[in-house]
């Protein structure tokens, strides 16, 4: 199945991995994503200003939020309360945390260059591997099959 993603755009890959995250939350009865985080995640496909999206995405990355070396003053876009909400969410929802990390990294990976499949492919592979290891049904691939690398 993973080979089908070589001809899928980064946006299509992102959508697919976002749907994996939503499937995982539902299948494992995990706590839903905090609304402000979900808004940031969804904004990747809704904005033409991915540079601005990245500023928010950088601050909600689980590896950044959970890094004890980062105090609440490091964050400029999300509030101290939101930082605490994310810390609690990420600590309680390990599977969702790994999926969110991969999803955001996928979105950032090829942001400032032309399409290079290998930059984002590893994140898609990691998400699919996590889903399979957790025995969670993958979303239907046809949802993103028209998101080709040639889309404009």
XYZ file of C-alpha atoms in Angstrom:
152
model
C 0.000 0.000 0.000
C 2.744 2.477 0.906
C 4.020 2.521 -2.679
C 0.773 4.175 -3.758
C 1.892 7.341 -1.970
C 4.810 8.032 -4.308
C 2.451 9.793 -6.719
C 0.398 11.542 -4.028
C 1.037 15.208 -3.250
C 2.227 16.343 0.147
C -1.201 17.828 0.793
C -2.770 14.455 -0.032
C -0.313 12.669 2.242
C -1.082 15.140 5.019
C -4.833 14.642 4.638
C -4.403 10.865 4.733
C -2.278 10.987 7.883
C -4.732 13.387 9.525
C -7.505 10.877 8.799
C -5.318 8.160 10.335
C -5.066 10.266 13.493
C -8.840 10.711 13.629
C -9.356 6.951 13.036
C -6.928 6.122 15.840
C -8.682 8.435 18.294
C -12.020 6.860 17.456
C -10.838 3.229 17.341
C -8.957 3.420 20.637
C -11.462 5.709 22.378
C -8.744 8.281 23.007
C -9.444 11.766 24.238
C -10.211 14.003 21.284
C -7.648 16.527 20.111
C -7.871 19.902 21.888
C -9.843 22.269 19.640
C -7.029 24.808 19.205
C -4.611 22.017 18.186
C -7.127 20.550 15.760
C -7.591 24.005 14.221
C -3.833 24.297 13.662
C -3.625 20.811 12.180
C -6.538 21.414 9.807
C -5.240 24.817 8.766
C -2.420 23.142 6.801
C -4.885 22.339 4.036
C -6.870 25.565 4.354
C -4.173 28.199 4.050
C -1.997 29.530 1.287
C 0.398 30.895 3.939
C 2.167 27.754 5.095
C 4.947 29.902 6.541
C 2.441 31.277 9.056
C 1.028 27.780 9.640
C 4.540 26.574 10.425
C 4.964 29.156 13.195
C 1.989 27.630 15.016
C 2.904 24.063 14.096
C 6.421 24.477 15.472
C 4.966 25.378 18.860
C 2.531 22.462 19.103
C 4.974 19.732 18.064
C 4.888 17.130 20.827
C 8.695 16.956 20.954
C 8.815 20.718 21.572
C 5.979 20.855 24.099
C 7.302 17.887 26.076
C 10.909 19.111 26.077
C 11.533 20.041 29.711
C 14.153 22.547 28.534
C 11.400 24.704 27.054
C 9.631 26.876 29.587
C 6.243 28.432 28.918
C 7.876 31.763 27.972
C 9.448 30.126 24.895
C 6.040 29.971 23.237
C 4.917 33.076 21.368
C 1.784 31.893 19.570
C 0.110 29.498 21.965
C -0.723 30.565 25.507
C 0.740 29.141 28.721
C -2.629 27.498 29.365
C -2.536 25.882 25.924
C 1.006 24.631 26.565
C -0.204 22.949 29.762
C -3.221 21.507 27.961
C -0.948 20.021 25.298
C 1.520 18.629 27.835
C -1.313 16.836 29.611
C -2.850 15.628 26.355
C 0.431 14.335 24.943
C 1.357 12.537 28.158
C -2.025 10.764 28.339
C -2.369 9.855 24.642
C 0.858 8.246 23.467
C -0.455 6.914 20.153
C -2.073 10.225 19.225
C 1.120 12.029 20.249
C 3.257 9.936 17.875
C 0.765 10.421 15.059
C 0.617 14.195 15.638
C 4.418 14.436 15.665
C 4.615 12.628 12.326
C 1.751 14.650 10.864
C 3.318 18.005 11.701
C 6.780 16.877 10.585
C 5.244 15.722 7.299
C 3.728 19.181 6.816
C 6.985 20.956 7.566
C 9.387 18.585 5.793
C 9.101 19.897 2.250
C 7.674 23.329 2.946
C 10.245 25.508 1.226
C 11.298 23.491 -1.770
C 9.936 21.755 -4.796
C 8.248 18.420 -4.299
C 10.674 15.711 -3.241
C 8.805 12.537 -2.355
C 11.445 11.163 -0.012
C 11.266 14.209 2.311
C 7.765 13.296 3.474
C 7.522 9.607 2.608
C 9.110 8.431 5.869
C 6.430 10.190 7.927
C 3.641 8.524 5.958
C 5.385 5.178 6.452
C 5.686 5.803 10.205
C 1.991 6.688 10.484
C 0.925 3.587 8.568
C 3.267 1.433 10.672
C 1.794 2.879 13.892
C -1.730 2.244 12.657
C -0.921 -1.333 11.662
C 0.922 -2.054 14.929
C -2.122 -0.764 16.834
C -4.455 -2.818 14.632
C -6.417 0.223 13.506
C -8.156 0.274 10.145
C -6.500 2.595 7.666
C -8.604 5.197 5.854
C -9.698 4.425 2.320
C -6.859 5.403 -0.011
C -9.269 6.575 -2.703
C -9.949 9.652 -0.544
C -6.552 11.021 -1.601
C -5.977 9.134 -4.851
C -6.771 12.230 -6.912
C -4.232 14.345 -4.989
C -1.461 13.693 -7.447
C 1.977 15.267 -7.409
C 0.913 17.064 -10.587
C -1.981 18.963 -8.981
C -1.906 22.741 -9.211
